[in-house]
mmJSON file of the N, C-alpha and C atoms, coordinates in Angstrom:
{"data_MODEL":{"atom_site":{
"group_PDB":["ATOM","ATOM","ATOM","ATOM","ATOM","ATOM","ATOM","ATOM","ATOM","ATOM","ATOM","ATOM","ATOM","ATOM","ATOM","ATOM","ATOM","ATOM","ATOM","ATOM","ATOM","ATOM","ATOM","ATOM","ATOM","ATOM","ATOM","ATOM","ATOM","ATOM","ATOM","ATOM","ATOM","ATOM","ATOM","ATOM","ATOM","ATOM","ATOM","ATOM","ATOM","ATOM","ATOM","ATOM","ATOM","ATOM","ATOM","ATOM","ATOM","ATOM","ATOM","ATOM","ATOM","ATOM","ATOM","ATOM","ATOM","ATOM","ATOM","ATOM","ATOM","ATOM","ATOM","ATOM","ATOM","ATOM","ATOM","ATOM","ATOM","ATOM","ATOM","ATOM","ATOM","ATOM","ATOM","ATOM","ATOM","ATOM","ATOM","ATOM","ATOM","ATOM","ATOM","ATOM","ATOM","ATOM","ATOM","ATOM","ATOM","ATOM","ATOM","ATOM","ATOM","ATOM","ATOM","ATOM","ATOM","ATOM","ATOM","ATOM","ATOM","ATOM","ATOM","ATOM","ATOM","ATOM","ATOM","ATOM","ATOM","ATOM","ATOM","ATOM","ATOM","ATOM","ATOM","ATOM","ATOM","ATOM","ATOM","ATOM","ATOM","ATOM","ATOM","ATOM","ATOM","ATOM","ATOM","ATOM","ATOM","ATOM","ATOM","ATOM","ATOM","ATOM","ATOM","ATOM","ATOM","ATOM","ATOM","ATOM","ATOM","ATOM","ATOM","ATOM","ATOM","ATOM","ATOM","ATOM","ATOM","ATOM","ATOM","ATOM","ATOM","ATOM","ATOM","ATOM","ATOM","ATOM","ATOM","ATOM","ATOM","ATOM","ATOM","ATOM","ATOM","ATOM","ATOM","ATOM","ATOM","ATOM","ATOM","ATOM","ATOM","ATOM","ATOM","ATOM","ATOM","ATOM","ATOM","ATOM","ATOM","ATOM","ATOM","ATOM","ATOM","ATOM","ATOM","ATOM","ATOM","ATOM","ATOM","ATOM","ATOM","ATOM","ATOM","ATOM","ATOM","ATOM","ATOM","ATOM","ATOM","ATOM","ATOM","ATOM","ATOM","ATOM","ATOM","ATOM","ATOM","ATOM","ATOM","ATOM","ATOM"],
"id":[1,2,3,4,5,6,7,8,9,10,11,12,13,14,15,16,17,18,19,20,21,22,23,24,25,26,27,28,29,30,31,32,33,34,35,36,37,38,39,40,41,42,43,44,45,46,47,48,49,50,51,52,53,54,55,56,57,58,59,60,61,62,63,64,65,66,67,68,69,70,71,72,73,74,75,76,77,78,79,80,81,82,83,84,85,86,87,88,89,90,91,92,93,94,95,96,97,98,99,100,101,102,103,104,105,106,107,108,109,110,111,112,113,114,115,116,117,118,119,120,121,122,123,124,125,126,127,128,129,130,131,132,133,134,135,136,137,138,139,140,141,142,143,144,145,146,147,148,149,150,151,152,153,154,155,156,157,158,159,160,161,162,163,164,165,166,167,168,169,170,171,172,173,174,175,176,177,178,179,180,181,182,183,184,185,186,187,188,189,190,191,192,193,194,195,196,197,198,199,200,201,202,203,204,205,206,207,208,209,210,211,212,213],
"type_symbol":["N","C","C","N","C","C","N","C","C","N","C","C","N","C","C","N","C","C","N","C","C","N","C","C","N","C","C","N","C","C","N","C","C","N","C","C","N","C","C","N","C","C","N","C","C","N","C","C","N","C","C","N","C","C","N","C","C","N","C","C","N","C","C","N","C","C","N","C","C","N","C","C","N","C","C","N","C","C","N","C","C","N","C","C","N","C","C","N","C","C","N","C","C","N","C","C","N","C","C","N","C","C","N","C","C","N","C","C","N","C","C","N","C","C","N","C","C","N","C","C","N","C","C","N","C","C","N","C","C","N","C","C","N","C","C","N","C","C","N","C","C","N","C","C","N","C","C","N","C","C","N","C","C","N","C","C","N","C","C","N","C","C","N","C","C","N","C","C","N","C","C","N","C","C","N","C","C","N","C","C","N","C","C","N","C","C","N","C","C","N","C","C","N","C","C","N","C","C","N","C","C","N","C","C","N","C","C","N","C","C","N","C","C"],
"label_atom_id":["N","CA","C","N","CA","C","N","CA","C","N","CA","C","N","CA","C","N","CA","C","N","CA","C","N","CA","C","N","CA","C","N","CA","C","N","CA","C","N","CA","C","N","CA","C","N","CA","C","N","CA","C","N","CA","C","N","CA","C","N","CA","C","N","CA","C","N","CA","C","N","CA","C","N","CA","C","N","CA","C","N","CA","C","N","CA","C","N","CA","C","N","CA","C","N","CA","C","N","CA","C","N","CA","C","N","CA","C","N","CA","C","N","CA","C","N","CA","C","N","CA","C","N","CA","C","N","CA","C","N","CA","C","N","CA","C","N","CA","C","N","CA","C","N","CA","C","N","CA","C","N","CA","C","N","CA","C","N","CA","C","N","CA","C","N","CA","C","N","CA","C","N","CA","C","N","CA","C","N","CA","C","N","CA","C","N","CA","C","N","CA","C","N","CA","C","N","CA","C","N","CA","C","N","CA","C","N","CA","C","N","CA","C","N","CA","C","N","CA","C","N","CA","C","N","CA","C","N","CA","C","N","CA","C","N","CA","C","N","CA","C","N","CA","C","N","CA","C"],
"label_alt_id":[null,null,null,null,null,null,null,null,null,null,null,null,null,null,null,null,null,null,null,null,null,null,null,null,null,null,null,null,null,null,null,null,null,null,null,null,null,null,null,null,null,null,null,null,null,null,null,null,null,null,null,null,null,null,null,null,null,null,null,null,null,null,null,null,null,null,null,null,null,null,null,null,null,null,null,null,null,null,null,null,null,null,null,null,null,null,null,null,null,null,null,null,null,null,null,null,null,null,null,null,null,null,null,null,null,null,null,null,null,null,null,null,null,null,null,null,null,null,null,null,null,null,null,null,null,null,null,null,null,null,null,null,null,null,null,null,null,null,null,null,null,null,null,null,null,null,null,null,null,null,null,null,null,null,null,null,null,null,null,null,null,null,null,null,null,null,null,null,null,null,null,null,null,null,null,null,null,null,null,null,null,null,null,null,null,null,null,null,null,null,null,null,null,null,null,null,null,null,null,null,null,null,null,null,null,null,null,null,null,null,null,null,null],
"label_comp_id":["MET","MET","MET","PHE","PHE","PHE","VAL","VAL","VAL","VAL","VAL","VAL","PHE","PHE","PHE","THR","THR","THR","VAL","VAL","VAL","LEU","LEU","LEU","PHE","PHE","PHE","MET","MET","MET","LEU","LEU","LEU","THR","THR","THR","ARG","ARG","ARG","LEU","LEU","LEU","VAL","VAL","VAL","ILE","ILE","ILE","PHE","PHE","PHE","PRO","PRO","PRO","PHE","PHE","PHE","TRP","TRP","TRP","LEU","LEU","LEU","ILE","ILE","ILE","HIS","HIS","HIS","CYS","CYS","CYS","THR","THR","THR","TRP","TRP","TRP","VAL","VAL","VAL","TYR","TYR","TYR","PRO","PRO","PRO","LEU","LEU","LEU","GLU","GLU","GLU","GLN","GLN","GLN","PHE","PHE","PHE","ALA","ALA","ALA","PRO","PRO","PRO","PHE","PHE","PHE","PHE","PHE","PHE","GLY","GLY","GLY","TYR","TYR","TYR","TYR","TYR","TYR","PHE","PHE","PHE","PHE","PHE","PHE","ASN","ASN","ASN","LEU","LEU","LEU","MET","MET","MET","LEU","LEU","LEU","LEU","LEU","LEU","ILE","ILE","ILE","LEU","LEU","LEU","GLN","GLN","GLN","MET","MET","MET","LEU","LEU","LEU","HIS","HIS","HIS","LEU","LEU","LEU","TYR","TYR","TYR","TRP","TRP","TRP","ALA","ALA","ALA","VAL","VAL","VAL","LEU","LEU","LEU","ILE","ILE","ILE","SER","SER","SER","ARG","ARG","ARG","MET","MET","MET","VAL","VAL","VAL","TYR","TYR","TYR","LYS","LYS","LYS","PHE","PHE","PHE","ILE","ILE","ILE","PHE","PHE","PHE","SER","SER","SER","LYS","LYS","LYS"],
"label_asym_id":["A","A","A","A","A","A","A","A","A","A","A","A","A","A","A","A","A","A","A","A","A","A","A","A","A","A","A","A","A","A","A","A","A","A","A","A","A","A","A","A","A","A","A","A","A","A","A","A","A","A","A","A","A","A","A","A","A","A","A","A","A","A","A","A","A","A","A","A","A","A","A","A","A","A","A","A","A","A","A","A","A","A","A","A","A","A","A","A","A","A","A","A","A","A","A","A","A","A","A","A","A","A","A","A","A","A","A","A","A","A","A","A","A","A","A","A","A","A","A","A","A","A","A","A","A","A","A","A","A","A","A","A","A","A","A","A","A","A","A","A","A","A","A","A","A","A","A","A","A","A","A","A","A","A","A","A","A","A","A","A","A","A","A","A","A","A","A","A","A","A","A","A","A","A","A","A","A","A","A","A","A","A","A","A","A","A","A","A","A","A","A","A","A","A","A","A","A","A","A","A","A","A","A","A","A","A","A","A","A","A","A","A","A"],
"label_entity_id":["1","1","1","1","1","1","1","1","1","1","1","1","1","1","1","1","1","1","1","1","1","1","1","1","1","1","1","1","1","1","1","1","1","1","1","1","1","1","1","1","1","1","1","1","1","1","1","1","1","1","1","1","1","1","1","1","1","1","1","1","1","1","1","1","1","1","1","1","1","1","1","1","1","1","1","1","1","1","1","1","1","1","1","1","1","1","1","1","1","1","1","1","1","1","1","1","1","1","1","1","1","1","1","1","1","1","1","1","1","1","1","1","1","1","1","1","1","1","1","1","1","1","1","1","1","1","1","1","1","1","1","1","1","1","1","1","1","1","1","1","1","1","1","1","1","1","1","1","1","1","1","1","1","1","1","1","1","1","1","1","1","1","1","1","1","1","1","1","1","1","1","1","1","1","1","1","1","1","1","1","1","1","1","1","1","1","1","1","1","1","1","1","1","1","1","1","1","1","1","1","1","1","1","1","1","1","1","1","1","1","1","1","1"],
"label_seq_id":[1,1,1,2,2,2,3,3,3,4,4,4,5,5,5,6,6,6,7,7,7,8,8,8,9,9,9,10,10,10,11,11,11,12,12,12,13,13,13,14,14,14,15,15,15,16,16,16,17,17,17,18,18,18,19,19,19,20,20,20,21,21,21,22,22,22,23,23,23,24,24,24,25,25,25,26,26,26,27,27,27,28,28,28,29,29,29,30,30,30,31,31,31,32,32,32,33,33,33,34,34,34,35,35,35,36,36,36,37,37,37,38,38,38,39,39,39,40,40,40,41,41,41,42,42,42,43,43,43,44,44,44,45,45,45,46,46,46,47,47,47,48,48,48,49,49,49,50,50,50,51,51,51,52,52,52,53,53,53,54,54,54,55,55,55,56,56,56,57,57,57,58,58,58,59,59,59,60,60,60,61,61,61,62,62,62,63,63,63,64,64,64,65,65,65,66,66,66,67,67,67,68,68,68,69,69,69,70,70,70,71,71,71],
"pdbx_PDB_ins_code":[null,null,null,null,null,null,null,null,null,null,null,null,null,null,null,null,null,null,null,null,null,null,null,null,null,null,null,null,null,null,null,null,null,null,null,null,null,null,null,null,null,null,null,null,null,null,null,null,null,null,null,null,null,null,null,null,null,null,null,null,null,null,null,null,null,null,null,null,null,null,null,null,null,null,null,null,null,null,null,null,null,null,null,null,null,null,null,null,null,null,null,null,null,null,null,null,null,null,null,null,null,null,null,null,null,null,null,null,null,null,null,null,null,null,null,null,null,null,null,null,null,null,null,null,null,null,null,null,null,null,null,null,null,null,null,null,null,null,null,null,null,null,null,null,null,null,null,null,null,null,null,null,null,null,null,null,null,null,null,null,null,null,null,null,null,null,null,null,null,null,null,null,null,null,null,null,null,null,null,null,null,null,null,null,null,null,null,null,null,null,null,null,null,null,null,null,null,null,null,null,null,null,null,null,null,null,null,null,null,null,null,null,null],
"Cartn_x":[-42.85,-43.844,-44.391,-44.521,-45.062,-44.102,-42.805,-41.836,-41.836,-42.005,-42.1,-43.327,-44.418,-45.675,-45.429,-44.736,-44.517,-43.678,-42.635,-41.779,-42.557,-43.336,-44.144,-45.221,-45.855,-46.879,-46.264,-45.087,-44.464,-44.022,-43.476,-43.021,-44.181,-45.199,-46.325,-47.218,-47.524,-48.503,-47.872,-46.586,-45.966,-44.974,-44.659,-43.741,-44.435,-44.867,-45.46,-46.758,-47.62,-48.981,-48.919,-48.222,-48.287,-47.439,-46.276,-45.365,-45.638,-46.507,-46.801,-48.293,-49.182,-50.58,-51.207,-50.977,-51.548,-50.965,-49.681,-49.072,-49.719,-49.937,-50.54,-51.948,-52.733,-54.102,-54.167,-53.167,-53.102,-52.627,-51.647,-51.003,-51.474,-51.495,-51.759,-53.137,-54.187,-55.557,-55.65,-54.957,-55.061,-54.401,-53.557,-52.98,-53.962,-55.054,-55.982,-57.419,-57.754,-59.126,-59.118,-60.184,-60.355,-60.837,-60.427,-60.88,-62.351,-62.95,-64.379,-64.558,-65.799,-66.081,-65.476,-65.605,-65.088,-63.622,-62.848,-61.4,-61.067,-61.705,-61.407,-61.844,-63.044,-63.54,-62.643,-62.259,-61.399,-60.094,-59.475,-58.144,-58.281,-59.394,-59.577,-59.695,-60.458,-60.574,-59.205,-58.369,-57.044,-56.187,-56.283,-55.523,-55.97,-57.268,-57.792,-57.255,-57.256,-56.721,-55.262,-54.49,-53.111,-52.911,-53.769,-53.702,-53.997,-54.934,-55.191,-53.975,-53.336,-52.092,-51.032,-50.891,-49.941,-50.298,-51.546,-52.018,-51.711,-52.118,-51.855,-50.389,-49.56,-48.108,-47.531,-48.0,-47.569,-47.938,-49.181,-49.636,-48.822,-48.605,-47.833,-46.376,-45.793,-44.459,-44.276,-45.286,-45.244,-45.343,-46.182,-46.27,-44.964,-44.276,-42.974,-41.971,-41.962,-41.056,-41.235,-42.482,-42.801,-42.399,-42.633,-42.265,-40.787,-40.009,-38.525,-37.872,-38.276,-37.547,-38.22,-39.391,-39.972,-39.57,-39.727,-39.32,-40.364],
"Cartn_y":[14.595,14.572,13.137,12.445,11.091,10.164,10.327,9.516,9.846,11.101,11.508,10.888,10.96,10.299,8.795,8.155,6.741,6.4,7.127,6.926,7.137,8.191,8.469,7.378,6.967,5.925,4.626,4.22,3.017,3.059,4.21,4.388,4.364,5.138,5.226,3.978,3.463,2.357,0.984,0.833,-0.507,-0.657,0.466,0.404,0.879,2.136,2.714,2.046,1.89,1.357,-0.013,-1.009,-2.36,-2.503,-1.796,-2.048,-1.107,-0.106,0.785,0.666,0.996,1.062,-0.305,-1.245,-2.551,-3.259,-3.088,-3.674,-3.124,-1.817,-1.219,-1.707,-1.879,-2.342,-3.795,-4.567,-5.998,-6.416,-5.694,-6.113,-5.413,-4.066,-3.355,-3.456,-3.567,-3.727,-4.991,-6.041,-7.315,-7.196,-6.201,-6.003,-5.461,-4.772,-4.113,-4.706,-5.271,-5.745,-7.131,-7.889,-9.165,-8.946,-9.83,-9.638,-9.82,-9.047,-9.123,-8.97,-9.012,-9.005,-7.775,-6.609,-5.419,-5.405,-6.012,-6.187,-6.973,-8.138,-8.977,-8.321,-7.725,-7.032,-5.904,-5.073,-3.936,-4.355,-5.325,-5.838,-6.521,-7.215,-7.869,-6.755,-5.713,-4.615,-3.946,-3.779,-3.214,-4.128,-5.418,-6.359,-6.386,-6.256,-6.138,-4.886,-3.765,-2.516,-2.668,-3.432,-3.587,-4.426,-5.388,-6.165,-5.27,-4.337,-3.398,-2.457,-2.059,-1.24,-2.008,-3.288,-4.094,-4.135,-4.327,-4.378,-3.029,-1.954,-0.605,-0.32,-0.799,-0.586,-1.277,-2.445,-3.148,-2.375,-1.905,-1.119,0.193,0.86,2.142,1.867,0.8,0.425,0.106,-0.578,-0.828,0.424,1.391,2.675,3.415,3.433,4.118,3.42,2.112,1.39,1.722,1.786,2.2,3.637,4.485,5.872,6.078,5.371,5.564,4.805,3.602,2.734,2.592,3.226,3.147,4.325,4.205,5.247,6.337],
"Cartn_z":[5.039,6.079,6.262,5.173,5.303,6.051,5.784,6.463,7.989,8.347,9.764,10.38,9.639,10.128,10.383,9.459,9.538,10.748,11.018,12.164,13.459,13.547,14.759,14.939,13.836,13.954,14.49,13.918,14.337,15.829,16.19,17.581,18.567,18.305,19.284,19.262,18.074,17.985,18.221,17.868,17.962,19.144,19.776,20.926,22.168,22.191,23.451,23.771,22.816,23.107,23.711,23.127,23.694,24.975,25.046,26.156,27.324,27.128,28.24,28.577,27.648,27.928,28.151,27.225,27.38,28.618,28.838,30.008,31.308,31.32,32.525,32.781,31.695,31.868,32.127,31.774,31.947,33.333,33.871,35.076,36.326,36.295,37.531,38.148,37.356,37.998,38.799,38.476,39.239,40.594,40.839,42.15,43.105,42.646,43.563,43.496,42.318,42.137,41.545,41.82,41.211,39.742,38.808,37.411,37.295,36.4,36.125,34.638,34.166,32.744,32.037,32.598,31.977,31.764,32.709,32.592,31.362,31.182,30.04,28.729,28.731,27.547,27.083,28.027,27.762,27.169,27.813,27.31,25.967,25.747,24.441,23.373,23.634,22.661,22.399,23.431,23.247,22.411,22.582,21.752,20.359,20.115,18.732,18.119,18.861,18.328,17.952,18.787,18.515,17.23,16.983,15.719,14.514,14.668,13.606,13.395,14.47,14.324,13.578,13.791,13.064,11.581,11.283,9.908,9.213,9.874,9.303,9.17,10.094,10.018,8.783,8.511,7.286,6.022,5.982,4.83,4.684,5.754,5.7,5.347,5.852,5.494,4.03,3.475,2.037,1.229,1.69,0.997,1.072,2.202,2.323,1.421,1.392,0.546,-0.923,-1.35,-2.735,-2.983,-2.025,-2.2,-2.318,-1.618,-1.612,-2.769,-3.034,-3.999,-5.429,-5.63,-6.942,-7.817,-9.093,-9.99,-9.971],
"occupancy":[1.0,1.0,1.0,1.0,1.0,1.0,1.0,1.0,1.0,1.0,1.0,1.0,1.0,1.0,1.0,1.0,1.0,1.0,1.0,1.0,1.0,1.0,1.0,1.0,1.0,1.0,1.0,1.0,1.0,1.0,1.0,1.0,1.0,1.0,1.0,1.0,1.0,1.0,1.0,1.0,1.0,1.0,1.0,1.0,1.0,1.0,1.0,1.0,1.0,1.0,1.0,1.0,1.0,1.0,1.0,1.0,1.0,1.0,1.0,1.0,1.0,1.0,1.0,1.0,1.0,1.0,1.0,1.0,1.0,1.0,1.0,1.0,1.0,1.0,1.0,1.0,1.0,1.0,1.0,1.0,1.0,1.0,1.0,1.0,1.0,1.0,1.0,1.0,1.0,1.0,1.0,1.0,1.0,1.0,1.0,1.0,1.0,1.0,1.0,1.0,1.0,1.0,1.0,1.0,1.0,1.0,1.0,1.0,1.0,1.0,1.0,1.0,1.0,1.0,1.0,1.0,1.0,1.0,1.0,1.0,1.0,1.0,1.0,1.0,1.0,1.0,1.0,1.0,1.0,1.0,1.0,1.0,1.0,1.0,1.0,1.0,1.0,1.0,1.0,1.0,1.0,1.0,1.0,1.0,1.0,1.0,1.0,1.0,1.0,1.0,1.0,1.0,1.0,1.0,1.0,1.0,1.0,1.0,1.0,1.0,1.0,1.0,1.0,1.0,1.0,1.0,1.0,1.0,1.0,1.0,1.0,1.0,1.0,1.0,1.0,1.0,1.0,1.0,1.0,1.0,1.0,1.0,1.0,1.0,1.0,1.0,1.0,1.0,1.0,1.0,1.0,1.0,1.0,1.0,1.0,1.0,1.0,1.0,1.0,1.0,1.0,1.0,1.0,1.0,1.0,1.0,1.0,1.0,1.0,1.0,1.0,1.0,1.0],
"B_iso_or_equiv":[0.0,0.0,0.0,0.0,0.0,0.0,0.0,0.0,0.0,0.0,0.0,0.0,0.0,0.0,0.0,0.0,0.0,0.0,0.0,0.0,0.0,0.0,0.0,0.0,0.0,0.0,0.0,0.0,0.0,0.0,0.0,0.0,0.0,0.0,0.0,0.0,0.0,0.0,0.0,0.0,0.0,0.0,0.0,0.0,0.0,0.0,0.0,0.0,0.0,0.0,0.0,0.0,0.0,0.0,0.0,0.0,0.0,0.0,0.0,0.0,0.0,0.0,0.0,0.0,0.0,0.0,0.0,0.0,0.0,0.0,0.0,0.0,0.0,0.0,0.0,0.0,0.0,0.0,0.0,0.0,0.0,0.0,0.0,0.0,0.0,0.0,0.0,0.0,0.0,0.0,0.0,0.0,0.0,0.0,0.0,0.0,0.0,0.0,0.0,0.0,0.0,0.0,0.0,0.0,0.0,0.0,0.0,0.0,0.0,0.0,0.0,0.0,0.0,0.0,0.0,0.0,0.0,0.0,0.0,0.0,0.0,0.0,0.0,0.0,0.0,0.0,0.0,0.0,0.0,0.0,0.0,0.0,0.0,0.0,0.0,0.0,0.0,0.0,0.0,0.0,0.0,0.0,0.0,0.0,0.0,0.0,0.0,0.0,0.0,0.0,0.0,0.0,0.0,0.0,0.0,0.0,0.0,0.0,0.0,0.0,0.0,0.0,0.0,0.0,0.0,0.0,0.0,0.0,0.0,0.0,0.0,0.0,0.0,0.0,0.0,0.0,0.0,0.0,0.0,0.0,0.0,0.0,0.0,0.0,0.0,0.0,0.0,0.0,0.0,0.0,0.0,0.0,0.0,0.0,0.0,0.0,0.0,0.0,0.0,0.0,0.0,0.0,0.0,0.0,0.0,0.0,0.0,0.0,0.0,0.0,0.0,0.0,0.0],
"pdbx_formal_charge":[null,null,null,null,null,null,null,null,null,null,null,null,null,null,null,null,null,null,null,null,null,null,null,null,null,null,null,null,null,null,null,null,null,null,null,null,null,null,null,null,null,null,null,null,null,null,null,null,null,null,null,null,null,null,null,null,null,null,null,null,null,null,null,null,null,null,null,null,null,null,null,null,null,null,null,null,null,null,null,null,null,null,null,null,null,null,null,null,null,null,null,null,null,null,null,null,null,null,null,null,null,null,null,null,null,null,null,null,null,null,null,null,null,null,null,null,null,null,null,null,null,null,null,null,null,null,null,null,null,null,null,null,null,null,null,null,null,null,null,null,null,null,null,null,null,null,null,null,null,null,null,null,null,null,null,null,null,null,null,null,null,null,null,null,null,null,null,null,null,null,null,null,null,null,null,null,null,null,null,null,null,null,null,null,null,null,null,null,null,null,null,null,null,null,null,null,null,null,null,null,null,null,null,null,null,null,null,null,null,null,null,null,null],
"auth_seq_id":[1,1,1,2,2,2,3,3,3,4,4,4,5,5,5,6,6,6,7,7,7,8,8,8,9,9,9,10,10,10,11,11,11,12,12,12,13,13,13,14,14,14,15,15,15,16,16,16,17,17,17,18,18,18,19,19,19,20,20,20,21,21,21,22,22,22,23,23,23,24,24,24,25,25,25,26,26,26,27,27,27,28,28,28,29,29,29,30,30,30,31,31,31,32,32,32,33,33,33,34,34,34,35,35,35,36,36,36,37,37,37,38,38,38,39,39,39,40,40,40,41,41,41,42,42,42,43,43,43,44,44,44,45,45,45,46,46,46,47,47,47,48,48,48,49,49,49,50,50,50,51,51,51,52,52,52,53,53,53,54,54,54,55,55,55,56,56,56,57,57,57,58,58,58,59,59,59,60,60,60,61,61,61,62,62,62,63,63,63,64,64,64,65,65,65,66,66,66,67,67,67,68,68,68,69,69,69,70,70,70,71,71,71],
"auth_comp_id":["MET","MET","MET","PHE","PHE","PHE","VAL","VAL","VAL","VAL","VAL","VAL","PHE","PHE","PHE","THR","THR","THR","VAL","VAL","VAL","LEU","LEU","LEU","PHE","PHE","PHE","MET","MET","MET","LEU","LEU","LEU","THR","THR","THR","ARG","ARG","ARG","LEU","LEU","LEU","VAL","VAL","VAL","ILE","ILE","ILE","PHE","PHE","PHE","PRO","PRO","PRO","PHE","PHE","PHE","TRP","TRP","TRP","LEU","LEU","LEU","ILE","ILE","ILE","HIS","HIS","HIS","CYS","CYS","CYS","THR","THR","THR","TRP","TRP","TRP","VAL","VAL","VAL","TYR","TYR","TYR","PRO","PRO","PRO","LEU","LEU","LEU","GLU","GLU","GLU","GLN","GLN","GLN","PHE","PHE","PHE","ALA","ALA","ALA","PRO","PRO","PRO","PHE","PHE","PHE","PHE","PHE","PHE","GLY","GLY","GLY","TYR","TYR","TYR","TYR","TYR","TYR","PHE","PHE","PHE","PHE","PHE","PHE","ASN","ASN","ASN","LEU","LEU","LEU","MET","MET","MET","LEU","LEU","LEU","LEU","LEU","LEU","ILE","ILE","ILE","LEU","LEU","LEU","GLN","GLN","GLN","MET","MET","MET","LEU","LEU","LEU","HIS","HIS","HIS","LEU","LEU","LEU","TYR","TYR","TYR","TRP","TRP","TRP","ALA","ALA","ALA","VAL","VAL","VAL","LEU","LEU","LEU","ILE","ILE","ILE","SER","SER","SER","ARG","ARG","ARG","MET","MET","MET","VAL","VAL","VAL","TYR","TYR","TYR","LYS","LYS","LYS","PHE","PHE","PHE","ILE","ILE","ILE","PHE","PHE","PHE","SER","SER","SER","LYS","LYS","LYS"],
"auth_asym_id":["A","A","A","A","A","A","A","A","A","A","A","A","A","A","A","A","A","A","A","A","A","A","A","A","A","A","A","A","A","A","A","A","A","A","A","A","A","A","A","A","A","A","A","A","A","A","A","A","A","A","A","A","A","A","A","A","A","A","A","A","A","A","A","A","A","A","A","A","A","A","A","A","A","A","A","A","A","A","A","A","A","A","A","A","A","A","A","A","A","A","A","A","A","A","A","A","A","A","A","A","A","A","A","A","A","A","A","A","A","A","A","A","A","A","A","A","A","A","A","A","A","A","A","A","A","A","A","A","A","A","A","A","A","A","A","A","A","A","A","A","A","A","A","A","A","A","A","A","A","A","A","A","A","A","A","A","A","A","A","A","A","A","A","A","A","A","A","A","A","A","A","A","A","A","A","A","A","A","A","A","A","A","A","A","A","A","A","A","A","A","A","A","A","A","A","A","A","A","A","A","A","A","A","A","A","A","A","A","A","A","A","A","A"],
"auth_atom_id":["N","CA","C","N","CA","C","N","CA","C","N","CA","C","N","CA","C","N","CA","C","N","CA","C","N","CA","C","N","CA","C","N","CA","C","N","CA","C","N","CA","C","N","CA","C","N","CA","C","N","CA","C","N","CA","C","N","CA","C","N","CA","C","N","CA","C","N","CA","C","N","CA","C","N","CA","C","N","CA","C","N","CA","C","N","CA","C","N","CA","C","N","CA","C","N","CA","C","N","CA","C","N","CA","C","N","CA","C","N","CA","C","N","CA","C","N","CA","C","N","CA","C","N","CA","C","N","CA","C","N","CA","C","N","CA","C","N","CA","C","N","CA","C","N","CA","C","N","CA","C","N","CA","C","N","CA","C","N","CA","C","N","CA","C","N","CA","C","N","CA","C","N","CA","C","N","CA","C","N","CA","C","N","CA","C","N","CA","C","N","CA","C","N","CA","C","N","CA","C","N","CA","C","N","CA","C","N","CA","C","N","CA","C","N","CA","C","N","CA","C","N","CA","C","N","CA","C","N","CA","C","N","CA","C","N","CA","C","N","CA","C","N","CA","C","N","CA","C"],
"pdbx_PDB_model_num":[1,1,1,1,1,1,1,1,1,1,1,1,1,1,1,1,1,1,1,1,1,1,1,1,1,1,1,1,1,1,1,1,1,1,1,1,1,1,1,1,1,1,1,1,1,1,1,1,1,1,1,1,1,1,1,1,1,1,1,1,1,1,1,1,1,1,1,1,1,1,1,1,1,1,1,1,1,1,1,1,1,1,1,1,1,1,1,1,1,1,1,1,1,1,1,1,1,1,1,1,1,1,1,1,1,1,1,1,1,1,1,1,1,1,1,1,1,1,1,1,1,1,1,1,1,1,1,1,1,1,1,1,1,1,1,1,1,1,1,1,1,1,1,1,1,1,1,1,1,1,1,1,1,1,1,1,1,1,1,1,1,1,1,1,1,1,1,1,1,1,1,1,1,1,1,1,1,1,1,1,1,1,1,1,1,1,1,1,1,1,1,1,1,1,1,1,1,1,1,1,1,1,1,1,1,1,1,1,1,1,1,1,1]
}}}
């Protein structure tokens, strides 16, 4: 179960989130509206969340590595 969780976490947090959600919030609003404070703040928070996802992915990967290759 933990390996399944790891695969799903990596797929959703490191692939779908940055290349779909962050891309949509970064590019499409500028086609209809002028940038304002909320646009920059919201995207900054999403980028901080992505950095946390990267940190957690490293921790989870190390746990999987220890689970598979340790005695």
